[in-house]
Every structure is written in C-alpha cells, then in structure tokens.
Short mmCIF file of N, CA and C in Angstrom, two decimals:
data_model
loop_
_atom_site.label_atom_id
_atom_site.label_comp_id
_atom_site.label_asym_id
_atom_site.label_seq_id
_atom_site.Cartn_x
_atom_site.Cartn_y
_atom_site.Cartn_z
N MET A 1 0.84 -1.19 0.00
CA MET A 1 0.00 0.00 0.00
C MET A 1 0.88 1.25 0.00
N PRO A 2 0.43 2.31 -0.63
CA PRO A 2 1.22 3.54 -0.58
C PRO A 2 1.18 4.16 0.82
N LEU A 3 2.17 4.95 1.11
CA LEU A 3 2.24 5.62 2.40
C LEU A 3 1.13 6.66 2.53
N LYS A 4 0.56 6.76 3.73
CA LYS A 4 -0.40 7.82 4.03
C LYS A 4 0.39 9.11 4.28
N PRO A 5 -0.23 10.27 4.17
CA PRO A 5 0.49 11.52 4.42
C PRO A 5 0.97 11.69 5.86
N HIS A 6 0.23 11.12 6.83
CA HIS A 6 0.57 11.30 8.25
C HIS A 6 0.18 10.05 9.03
N TYR A 7 1.05 9.67 9.94
CA TYR A 7 0.77 8.53 10.84
C TYR A 7 0.76 9.03 12.27
N GLN A 8 -0.29 8.72 13.00
CA GLN A 8 -0.44 9.10 14.40
C GLN A 8 0.24 8.05 15.28
N PRO A 9 0.59 8.41 16.52
CA PRO A 9 1.20 7.44 17.43
C PRO A 9 0.18 6.50 18.06
N THR A 10 -0.45 5.69 17.23
CA THR A 10 -1.42 4.70 17.70
C THR A 10 -0.97 3.32 17.24
N ARG A 11 -1.49 2.29 17.87
CA ARG A 11 -1.13 0.92 17.46
C ARG A 11 -1.56 0.64 16.02
N ALA A 12 -2.73 1.13 15.65
CA ALA A 12 -3.23 0.89 14.29
C ALA A 12 -2.32 1.55 13.25
N ASP A 13 -1.94 2.81 13.50
CA ASP A 13 -1.06 3.48 12.54
C ASP A 13 0.35 2.89 12.55
N ALA A 14 0.82 2.43 13.70
CA ALA A 14 2.13 1.76 13.76
C ALA A 14 2.11 0.50 12.91
N ALA A 15 1.03 -0.26 12.99
CA ALA A 15 0.90 -1.47 12.18
C ALA A 15 0.83 -1.12 10.70
N ASP A 16 0.07 -0.08 10.35
CA ASP A 16 -0.02 0.36 8.95
C ASP A 16 1.33 0.82 8.42
N LEU A 17 2.05 1.62 9.22
CA LEU A 17 3.36 2.11 8.79
C LEU A 17 4.33 0.96 8.59
N THR A 18 4.29 -0.03 9.47
CA THR A 18 5.16 -1.20 9.33
C THR A 18 4.89 -1.94 8.03
N LEU A 19 3.63 -2.03 7.64
CA LEU A 19 3.28 -2.71 6.38
C LEU A 19 3.57 -1.85 5.15
N ASP A 20 3.39 -0.53 5.27
CA ASP A 20 3.48 0.36 4.11
C ASP A 20 4.90 0.78 3.76
N ALA A 21 5.78 0.93 4.74
CA ALA A 21 7.11 1.49 4.51
C ALA A 21 8.00 0.51 3.74
N ARG A 22 8.81 1.06 2.87
CA ARG A 22 9.75 0.29 2.06
C ARG A 22 11.14 0.90 2.19
N PRO A 23 12.19 0.09 2.04
CA PRO A 23 13.55 0.63 2.13
C PRO A 23 13.74 1.82 1.18
N GLY A 24 14.35 2.85 1.73
CA GLY A 24 14.61 4.06 0.96
C GLY A 24 13.55 5.14 1.15
N ASP A 25 12.39 4.79 1.71
CA ASP A 25 11.36 5.80 1.97
C ASP A 25 11.89 6.81 2.97
N ARG A 26 11.56 8.07 2.75
CA ARG A 26 11.92 9.13 3.69
C ARG A 26 10.71 9.44 4.55
N LEU A 27 10.96 9.56 5.84
CA LEU A 27 9.92 9.89 6.82
C LEU A 27 10.36 11.13 7.57
N TYR A 28 9.42 11.94 7.99
CA TYR A 28 9.74 13.22 8.61
C TYR A 28 8.99 13.40 9.92
N ALA A 29 9.69 14.00 10.87
CA ALA A 29 9.09 14.50 12.10
C ALA A 29 9.48 15.97 12.15
N ILE A 30 8.88 16.73 13.03
CA ILE A 30 9.24 18.13 13.13
C ILE A 30 10.73 18.23 13.46
N GLY A 31 11.51 18.81 12.56
CA GLY A 31 12.94 19.02 12.78
C GLY A 31 13.83 17.82 12.50
N SER A 32 13.29 16.72 12.01
CA SER A 32 14.09 15.51 11.78
C SER A 32 13.66 14.81 10.49
N GLU A 33 14.63 14.15 9.88
CA GLU A 33 14.35 13.35 8.69
C GLU A 33 14.95 11.97 8.90
N PHE A 34 14.20 10.94 8.52
CA PHE A 34 14.60 9.56 8.71
C PHE A 34 14.49 8.81 7.39
N ILE A 35 15.23 7.72 7.30
CA ILE A 35 15.16 6.87 6.12
C ILE A 35 14.91 5.44 6.55
N VAL A 36 14.04 4.76 5.82
CA VAL A 36 13.75 3.36 6.11
C VAL A 36 14.91 2.53 5.58
N ALA A 37 15.48 1.72 6.45
CA ALA A 37 16.67 0.93 6.12
C ALA A 37 16.29 -0.43 5.54
N ASP A 38 17.28 -1.13 5.01
CA ASP A 38 17.07 -2.46 4.43
C ASP A 38 16.89 -3.54 5.50
N ASN A 39 17.49 -3.33 6.68
CA ASN A 39 17.42 -4.38 7.69
C ASN A 39 16.03 -4.47 8.32
N VAL A 40 15.68 -5.66 8.76
CA VAL A 40 14.35 -5.96 9.27
C VAL A 40 14.43 -6.34 10.75
N SER A 41 13.46 -5.91 11.52
CA SER A 41 13.38 -6.26 12.94
C SER A 41 12.99 -7.72 13.09
N ALA A 42 13.73 -8.43 13.94
CA ALA A 42 13.40 -9.84 14.20
C ALA A 42 12.10 -9.97 14.99
N ILE A 43 11.74 -8.93 15.72
CA ILE A 43 10.55 -8.99 16.57
C ILE A 43 9.29 -8.63 15.78
N THR A 44 9.31 -7.49 15.08
CA THR A 44 8.10 -7.03 14.39
C THR A 44 8.02 -7.48 12.94
N GLY A 45 9.16 -7.82 12.35
CA GLY A 45 9.18 -8.18 10.94
C GLY A 45 9.15 -6.98 10.02
N GLY A 46 9.11 -5.78 10.59
CA GLY A 46 9.10 -4.55 9.79
C GLY A 46 10.50 -4.01 9.61
N HIS A 47 10.64 -3.12 8.66
CA HIS A 47 11.94 -2.50 8.41
C HIS A 47 12.33 -1.57 9.55
N MET A 48 13.63 -1.40 9.70
CA MET A 48 14.17 -0.50 10.70
C MET A 48 14.31 0.89 10.06
N VAL A 49 14.49 1.89 10.89
CA VAL A 49 14.62 3.27 10.43
C VAL A 49 15.79 3.92 11.15
N ARG A 50 16.43 4.87 10.47
CA ARG A 50 17.56 5.59 11.06
C ARG A 50 17.51 7.04 10.60
N PRO A 51 18.19 7.95 11.32
CA PRO A 51 18.25 9.32 10.84
C PRO A 51 18.89 9.36 9.45
N ALA A 52 18.38 10.23 8.59
CA ALA A 52 18.83 10.28 7.20
C ALA A 52 20.28 10.72 7.07
N ASP A 53 20.79 11.46 8.04
CA ASP A 53 22.17 11.96 7.93
C ASP A 53 23.20 11.04 8.57
N ILE A 54 22.80 9.86 9.02
CA ILE A 54 23.72 8.89 9.63
C ILE A 54 23.81 7.66 8.74
N PRO A 55 25.02 7.21 8.43
CA PRO A 55 25.14 6.03 7.57
C PRO A 55 24.58 4.78 8.24
N ALA A 56 24.28 3.80 7.42
CA ALA A 56 23.72 2.54 7.93
C ALA A 56 24.65 1.92 8.96
N GLY A 57 24.07 1.25 9.91
CA GLY A 57 24.84 0.60 10.97
C GLY A 57 24.03 0.53 12.23
N PRO A 58 24.70 0.34 13.37
CA PRO A 58 23.97 0.24 14.64
C PRO A 58 23.24 1.56 14.94
N GLY A 59 22.20 1.47 15.70
CA GLY A 59 21.45 2.66 16.08
C GLY A 59 20.10 2.77 15.40
N SER A 60 19.78 1.83 14.54
CA SER A 60 18.46 1.85 13.92
C SER A 60 17.40 1.43 14.94
N ILE A 61 16.19 1.95 14.77
CA ILE A 61 15.06 1.59 15.63
C ILE A 61 13.91 1.13 14.75
N THR A 62 12.90 0.52 15.35
CA THR A 62 11.74 0.07 14.58
C THR A 62 10.87 1.27 14.21
N LEU A 63 10.04 1.07 13.22
CA LEU A 63 9.11 2.12 12.81
C LEU A 63 8.15 2.47 13.94
N ALA A 64 7.69 1.47 14.69
CA ALA A 64 6.78 1.72 15.81
C ALA A 64 7.47 2.56 16.89
N GLN A 65 8.75 2.29 17.17
CA GLN A 65 9.48 3.09 18.15
C GLN A 65 9.62 4.54 17.68
N LEU A 66 9.92 4.72 16.39
CA LEU A 66 10.03 6.07 15.85
C LEU A 66 8.72 6.82 16.00
N LEU A 67 7.64 6.17 15.65
CA LEU A 67 6.32 6.79 15.74
C LEU A 67 6.00 7.19 17.18
N ALA A 68 6.30 6.32 18.13
CA ALA A 68 6.03 6.61 19.55
C ALA A 68 6.91 7.76 20.05
N ARG A 69 8.17 7.79 19.66
CA ARG A 69 9.09 8.82 20.14
C ARG A 69 8.79 10.19 19.56
N CYS A 70 8.41 10.22 18.30
CA CYS A 70 8.20 11.50 17.62
C CYS A 70 6.78 12.02 17.74
N GLY A 71 5.84 11.18 18.14
CA GLY A 71 4.46 11.62 18.31
C GLY A 71 3.71 11.79 17.01
N GLY A 72 4.26 11.34 15.93
CA GLY A 72 3.61 11.43 14.62
C GLY A 72 4.67 11.53 13.54
N ILE A 73 4.39 10.93 12.40
CA ILE A 73 5.33 10.89 11.30
C ILE A 73 4.63 11.38 10.04
N PHE A 74 5.35 12.17 9.26
CA PHE A 74 4.85 12.66 7.98
C PHE A 74 5.63 11.98 6.86
N THR A 75 5.01 11.87 5.69
CA THR A 75 5.71 11.31 4.54
C THR A 75 6.17 12.40 3.58
N GLN A 76 5.84 13.63 3.89
CA GLN A 76 6.35 14.81 3.18
C GLN A 76 6.91 15.74 4.26
N PRO A 77 7.92 16.55 3.93
CA PRO A 77 8.45 17.45 4.96
C PRO A 77 7.35 18.36 5.49
N PRO A 78 7.19 18.42 6.82
CA PRO A 78 6.16 19.31 7.38
C PRO A 78 6.55 20.77 7.17
N THR A 79 5.57 21.60 6.95
CA THR A 79 5.83 23.03 6.75
C THR A 79 5.94 23.71 8.10
N GLN A 80 6.79 24.69 8.15
CA GLN A 80 6.95 25.49 9.36
C GLN A 80 6.15 26.78 9.19
N ASN A 81 5.24 27.05 10.11
CA ASN A 81 4.45 28.28 10.02
C ASN A 81 4.99 29.34 10.93
#
C-alpha cells in the first residue's frame, strides 16, 4: 500500500506504517528526517529506520518506536508556520 500523508502514534497506525514502509522511503518529524533501512526487525518483521544523515549501521530503531518517540510521522516534509 502507498504511504499515508501522516501517521499518528497509535497501534493501528504503527501497524499500517510497518506494512506500508519500504527501504529508501523518507519519513519526517518536526525538525528531523529519517530513512527506512534495508534491515528488518526480528521482533516485528518490519523494516528499521535511522536518521537520514547517519550512515547505515547500529542505532536503527523500529518504525513503531520512531512513531512513539516522535508523536507522529509525515511522509512529506512538514511546513513550518
């Protein structure tokens, strides 16, 4: 499924994001940009995510963890008003 414009920090949206995200997708929070990595979580089966400005390696977290920490994820850069 294609990515929705915004994911809320709920279990339903975390499950949707885990199914929808693909390696290379860019995700945004206010003031941060993340990239979906190739590696997969052994627990959730979903792809891991890391800050876009950090090379691949240790420090990746699950999509659900990112959603919970950031309080919401956008698939386009959020505008600053």
